[in-house]
Amino acid sequence: MKRITENSRVWRFLSVEQRVLAGDGQFLLDDSMNHINEDPTDYSYLVFPYAKLYEGFLKDIFLSAEIISQTEYVSDHFRIGKALSPSMVSRLGKSSAYRQISERYGKDLATELWHAWKEGRNMVFHYFPHNYKALSRDQATILIDRLVTAMDHAVERMREGERYGSSGGKNE
């Protein structure tokens, strides 16, 4: 299981609130091991803090890379999933986060960020009557790893060469 450790490049990029979510997520993962005999039917709850963290992380890194504006960042109407969707590139044009990431940092990163979003958030937390998705603990752990890895790759590629403040983090 890949963790977000203190002093990692992802940790240094996270806001205080996002660090709390990372801690909550790790607590839930650790705690779930204490209840082996009380196996729930769905471990999606383990993914939730990381999915919420991932959404905030994407907004922050998109703002810092000038992929979105401050107005979009604070808007209640801006949707990460829409901006990051490869199927929306032609409709959104230059406003497509997927397009901008592909052009500036490579299609592989844009695709990774999109799949982490779709599989680690949308497919877990939306209810589809025709496709009820209950996760095993192992499946939840795999999705969490995917989210953490996508964040790590985004910081590595999108923040490469940029300097942080004296304490290391952009939001401190």
XYZ file of N, CA and C in Angstrom, residues 20-166:
441
model
N -5.098 16.487 6.586
C -6.022 15.881 7.547
C -6.780 14.735 6.883
N -7.251 14.943 5.650
C -7.937 13.870 4.931
C -7.017 12.675 4.711
N -5.763 12.920 4.385
C -4.802 11.822 4.216
C -4.646 11.052 5.525
N -4.574 11.767 6.626
C -4.480 11.118 7.934
C -5.731 10.326 8.271
N -6.894 10.902 7.980
C -8.153 10.186 8.207
C -8.214 8.918 7.372
N -7.797 9.035 6.120
C -7.801 7.867 5.242
C -6.888 6.772 5.761
N -5.697 7.146 6.205
C -4.767 6.153 6.739
C -5.326 5.529 8.013
N -5.956 6.349 8.856
C -6.579 5.824 10.079
C -7.637 4.771 9.738
N -8.502 5.070 8.770
C -9.548 4.116 8.391
C -8.951 2.824 7.840
N -7.922 2.941 7.009
C -7.261 1.738 6.486
C -6.677 0.892 7.610
N -5.954 1.539 8.508
C -5.353 0.820 9.635
C -6.438 0.199 10.510
N -7.481 0.958 10.784
C -8.570 0.476 11.638
C -9.309 -0.696 11.000
N -9.428 -0.694 9.689
C -10.155 -1.786 9.033
C -9.465 -3.132 9.250
N -8.181 -3.117 9.518
C -7.450 -4.361 9.787
C -7.777 -4.914 11.180
N -8.313 -4.073 12.059
C -8.666 -4.508 13.410
C -10.010 -5.209 13.464
N -10.736 -5.228 12.358
C -12.101 -5.769 12.355
C -12.254 -6.867 11.309
N -11.270 -7.719 11.233
C -11.251 -8.776 10.219
C -12.491 -9.662 10.326
N -12.952 -9.951 11.512
C -14.100 -10.850 11.700
C -15.438 -10.148 11.494
N -15.418 -8.847 11.299
C -16.639 -8.075 11.083
C -16.605 -7.497 9.686
N -16.460 -8.357 8.709
C -16.258 -7.969 7.320
C -17.488 -7.266 6.745
N -17.394 -5.966 6.437
C -18.534 -5.294 5.799
C -18.693 -5.775 4.354
N -19.841 -5.522 3.791
C -20.088 -5.930 2.406
C -19.465 -4.964 1.416
N -19.081 -3.776 1.864
C -18.545 -2.770 0.951
C -17.517 -1.901 1.678
N -16.294 -1.886 1.164
C -15.211 -1.097 1.744
C -15.015 0.238 1.021
N -16.019 0.698 0.313
C -15.912 1.988 -0.378
C -15.590 3.120 0.593
N -16.025 2.988 1.823
C -15.772 4.048 2.808
C -14.280 4.314 2.992
N -13.434 3.324 2.714
C -11.991 3.530 2.837
C -11.462 4.484 1.775
N -12.118 4.503 0.627
C -11.668 5.318 -0.497
C -12.085 6.780 -0.325
N -13.179 7.025 0.373
C -13.759 8.363 0.427
C -12.783 9.477 0.815
N -12.032 9.377 1.916
C -11.133 10.497 2.245
C -10.106 10.768 1.150
N -9.633 9.714 0.507
C -8.651 9.885 -0.568
C -9.290 10.488 -1.817
N -10.521 10.098 -2.119
C -11.216 10.660 -3.283
C -11.492 12.144 -3.070
N -11.890 12.504 -1.868
C -12.136 13.910 -1.537
C -10.820 14.691 -1.588
N -9.773 14.106 -1.046
C -8.440 14.695 -1.098
C -8.003 14.884 -2.544
N -8.254 13.884 -3.388
C -7.845 13.937 -4.795
C -8.534 15.091 -5.517
N -9.799 15.298 -5.234
C -10.515 16.411 -5.866
C -9.888 17.749 -5.490
N -9.622 17.956 -4.216
C -8.976 19.196 -3.779
C -7.581 19.333 -4.342
N -6.845 18.233 -4.361
C -5.504 18.228 -4.918
C -5.526 18.659 -6.383
N -6.435 18.077 -7.178
C -6.505 18.429 -8.597
C -6.829 19.905 -8.779
N -7.771 20.412 -8.011
C -8.087 21.841 -8.119
C -6.855 22.690 -7.810
N -6.125 22.316 -6.760
C -4.940 23.085 -6.376
C -3.839 23.013 -7.428
N -3.568 21.834 -7.933
C -2.474 21.711 -8.902
C -2.870 22.321 -10.241
N -4.159 22.239 -10.595
C -4.622 22.890 -11.822
C -4.517 24.404 -11.703
N -4.835 24.942 -10.538
C -4.696 26.384 -10.321
C -3.228 26.792 -10.383
N -2.364 26.057 -9.714
C -0.946 26.431 -9.690
C -0.303 26.314 -11.074
N -0.815 25.428 -11.918
C -0.294 25.271 -13.285
C -1.042 26.159 -14.281
N -1.944 26.974 -13.769
C -2.755 27.897 -14.577
C -3.587 27.159 -15.627
N -4.049 25.978 -15.257
C -4.970 25.210 -16.098
C -6.387 25.692 -15.850
N -6.659 26.110 -14.616
C -7.938 26.743 -14.287
C -7.654 28.107 -13.684
N -8.668 28.958 -13.716
C -8.543 30.302 -13.148
C -8.951 30.297 -11.675
N -8.636 31.356 -10.994
C -9.068 31.518 -9.602
C -10.589 31.472 -9.513
N -11.275 32.052 -10.494
C -12.745 32.043 -10.514
C -13.267 30.610 -10.594
N -12.663 29.803 -11.469
C -13.074 28.390 -11.571
C -12.744 27.644 -10.283
N -11.605 27.941 -9.704
C -11.156 27.278 -8.484
C -12.164 27.448 -7.347
N -12.702 28.641 -7.179
C -13.622 28.900 -6.065
C -15.084 28.672 -6.435
N -15.370 28.402 -7.690
C -16.746 28.249 -8.161
C -17.398 26.965 -7.639
N -18.666 27.080 -7.299
C -19.460 25.905 -6.934
C -19.927 25.145 -8.177
N -19.672 25.715 -9.342
C -20.165 25.124 -10.590
C -19.081 24.431 -11.410
N -17.808 24.692 -11.115
C -16.716 24.050 -11.835
C -16.677 22.564 -11.481
N -16.567 21.708 -12.480
C -16.553 20.268 -12.268
C -15.253 19.666 -12.807
N -14.484 19.104 -11.897
C -13.222 18.462 -12.266
C -13.470 17.369 -13.303
N -14.449 16.526 -13.082
C -14.703 15.409 -13.983
C -14.991 15.850 -15.404
N -15.703 16.926 -15.545
C -16.003 17.461 -16.872
C -14.726 18.007 -17.522
N -13.975 18.800 -16.782
C -12.756 19.409 -17.317
C -11.687 18.366 -17.641
N -11.668 17.268 -16.900
C -10.629 16.255 -17.051
C -11.025 15.135 -18.014
N -12.260 15.104 -18.427
C -12.746 14.023 -19.290
C -12.186 14.121 -20.710
N -11.578 13.043 -21.203
C -11.082 13.075 -22.584
C -12.216 13.202 -23.605
N -13.413 12.775 -23.251
C -14.539 12.876 -24.189
C -15.079 14.298 -24.300
N -14.607 15.202 -23.443
C -15.065 16.589 -23.468
C -14.062 17.529 -24.147
N -12.951 17.014 -24.628
C -11.899 17.857 -25.206
C -12.429 18.711 -26.353
N -13.133 18.101 -27.302
C -13.604 18.885 -28.460
C -14.662 19.905 -28.042
N -15.458 19.584 -27.087
C -16.503 20.513 -26.622
C -15.923 21.677 -25.818
N -14.938 21.375 -24.964
C -14.369 22.409 -24.088
C -13.221 23.180 -24.734
N -12.596 22.599 -25.741
C -11.487 23.277 -26.414
C -10.349 23.584 -25.464
N -9.914 24.840 -25.464
C -8.781 25.256 -24.631
C -9.091 25.192 -23.139
N -10.373 25.117 -22.777
C -10.752 25.020 -21.365
C -10.633 23.602 -20.826
N -10.347 22.653 -21.697
C -10.220 21.258 -21.284
C -8.922 21.054 -20.510
N -9.050 20.627 -19.266
C -7.861 20.314 -18.466
C -7.130 19.130 -19.078
N -7.872 18.154 -19.578
C -7.256 16.995 -20.210
C -6.371 17.435 -21.379
N -6.893 18.309 -22.211
C -6.132 18.801 -23.371
C -4.887 19.550 -22.938
N -5.038 20.447 -21.965
C -3.892 21.247 -21.523
C -2.802 20.373 -20.908
N -3.200 19.407 -20.096
C -2.213 18.512 -19.477
C -1.526 17.678 -20.553
N -2.315 17.167 -21.499
C -1.749 16.376 -22.599
C -0.707 17.164 -23.371
N -1.025 18.403 -23.688
C -0.117 19.237 -24.475
C 1.126 19.650 -23.702
N 0.965 19.934 -22.419
C 2.078 20.464 -21.631
C 2.902 19.397 -20.914
N 2.254 18.328 -20.491
C 2.928 17.336 -19.651
C 2.861 15.912 -20.197
N 2.121 15.717 -21.274
C 2.029 14.401 -21.896
C 0.668 13.756 -21.703
N 0.266 13.059 -22.733
C -1.036 12.382 -22.710
C -1.094 11.297 -21.633
N 0.049 10.671 -21.346
C 0.064 9.623 -20.322
C -0.357 10.165 -18.957
N 0.103 11.352 -18.593
C -0.290 11.940 -17.310
C -1.767 12.318 -17.327
N -2.228 12.943 -18.397
C -3.649 13.318 -18.493
C -4.531 12.090 -18.364
N -4.160 11.019 -19.028
C -4.940 9.778 -18.980
C -4.908 9.164 -17.583
N -3.747 9.180 -16.955
C -3.639 8.639 -15.597
C -4.519 9.425 -14.620
N -4.467 10.755 -14.701
C -5.286 11.579 -13.808
C -6.768 11.318 -14.044
N -7.171 11.179 -15.312
C -8.570 10.915 -15.650
C -9.010 9.559 -15.103
N -8.224 8.511 -15.347
C -8.630 7.177 -14.889
C -8.680 7.097 -13.364
N -7.746 7.748 -12.700
C -7.796 7.777 -11.233
C -9.077 8.454 -10.767
N -9.459 9.536 -11.444
C -10.698 10.249 -11.101
C -11.915 9.365 -11.337
N -11.995 8.815 -12.518
C -13.165 8.027 -12.896
C -13.315 6.775 -12.024
N -12.239 6.039 -11.859
C -12.314 4.771 -11.134
C -12.234 4.940 -9.622
N -11.493 5.943 -9.159
C -11.298 6.126 -7.727
C -12.310 7.041 -7.076
N -13.119 7.707 -7.869
C -14.140 8.586 -7.321
C -15.504 8.294 -7.917
N -15.666 8.570 -9.197
C -16.985 8.450 -9.815
C -17.576 7.050 -9.753
N -16.789 6.054 -10.118
C -17.316 4.695 -10.153
C -17.565 4.141 -8.751
N -16.928 4.714 -7.744
C -17.098 4.249 -6.375
C -18.283 4.923 -5.690
N -18.452 6.224 -5.921
C -19.405 6.968 -5.118
C -20.723 7.309 -5.790
N -20.844 7.001 -7.059
C -22.141 7.160 -7.702
C -22.856 5.821 -7.668
N -24.166 5.876 -7.548
C -24.960 4.651 -7.505
C -25.559 4.399 -8.877
N -25.228 3.270 -9.435
C -25.783 2.862 -10.714
C -26.592 1.596 -10.490
N -27.931 1.646 -10.639
C -28.753 0.463 -10.375
C -28.332 -0.757 -11.206
N -27.852 -0.523 -12.408
C -27.447 -1.618 -13.281
C -26.023 -2.103 -12.998
N -25.284 -1.388 -12.134
C -23.897 -1.747 -11.861
C -23.543 -1.338 -10.436
N -24.174 -1.989 -9.462
C -23.866 -1.701 -8.065
C -22.456 -2.191 -7.782
N -21.619 -1.305 -7.329
C -20.212 -1.633 -7.153
C -19.857 -1.624 -5.668
N -19.767 -2.799 -5.084
C -19.290 -2.955 -3.719
C -17.825 -3.374 -3.801
N -16.995 -2.764 -2.988
C -15.555 -3.025 -3.032
C -15.108 -3.929 -1.891
N -14.215 -4.851 -2.212
C -13.525 -5.598 -1.167
C -12.458 -4.673 -0.581
N -11.863 -5.071 0.528
C -10.800 -4.258 1.107
C -9.631 -4.155 0.127
N -9.289 -5.247 -0.522
C -8.194 -5.232 -1.495
C -8.496 -4.300 -2.670
N -9.719 -4.321 -3.171
C -10.093 -3.430 -4.273
C -10.020 -1.966 -3.839
N -10.475 -1.680 -2.618
C -10.408 -0.308 -2.100
C -8.957 0.136 -1.986
N -8.090 -0.749 -1.506
C -6.669 -0.430 -1.362
C -6.031 -0.156 -2.723
N -6.400 -0.926 -3.729
C -5.876 -0.714 -5.081
C -6.286 0.667 -5.600
N -7.537 1.054 -5.368
C -8.000 2.373 -5.812
C -7.291 3.495 -5.066
N -7.074 3.313 -3.784
C -6.348 4.318 -3.004
C -4.926 4.457 -3.546
N -4.283 3.348 -3.818
C -2.937 3.386 -4.410
C -2.949 4.141 -5.731
N -3.978 3.909 -6.523
C -4.069 4.581 -7.827
C -4.184 6.095 -7.647
N -4.993 6.541 -6.681
C -5.143 7.969 -6.416
C -3.834 8.576 -5.925
N -3.178 7.912 -4.989
C -1.925 8.430 -4.428
C -0.835 8.461 -5.496
N -0.770 7.425 -6.302
C 0.235 7.382 -7.376
C -0.016 8.484 -8.397
N -1.274 8.705 -8.755
C -1.602 9.778 -9.710
C -1.191 11.136 -9.151
N -1.431 11.364 -7.858
C -1.015 12.627 -7.248
C 0.500 12.757 -7.282
N 1.203 11.688 -6.960
C 2.654 11.717 -6.971
C 3.179 12.034 -8.367
N 2.626 11.395 -9.384
C 3.067 11.658 -10.754
C 2.743 13.086 -11.185
N 1.592 13.588 -10.768
C 1.220 14.966 -11.113
C 2.193 15.967 -10.498
N 2.524 15.780 -9.233
C 3.470 16.698 -8.590
C 4.830 16.590 -9.272
N 5.242 15.373 -9.546
C 6.544 15.166 -10.195
C 6.603 15.877 -11.549
N 5.579 15.719 -12.369
C 5.598 16.266 -13.734
C 5.199 17.733 -13.798
N 4.182 18.121 -13.035
C 3.619 19.469 -13.165
C 4.329 20.491 -12.292
N 5.008 20.044 -11.272
C 5.683 20.972 -10.359
C 7.202 20.876 -10.482
N 7.671 20.068 -11.411
C 9.107 19.863 -11.594
C 9.819 21.199 -11.800
N 10.849 21.402 -11.031
C 11.660 22.602 -11.202
C 11.125 23.831 -10.484
N 9.912 23.750 -9.944
C 9.378 24.914 -9.226
C 9.839 24.849 -7.782
N 10.044 25.979 -7.209
C 10.511 26.036 -5.829
C 9.326 26.269 -4.902
N 9.386 25.618 -3.763
C 8.367 25.798 -2.732
C 8.849 26.827 -1.725
N 7.927 27.230 -0.866
C 8.277 28.159 0.197
C 9.241 27.519 1.187
N 9.650 28.256 2.158
C 10.666 27.782 3.102
C 10.233 26.539 3.856
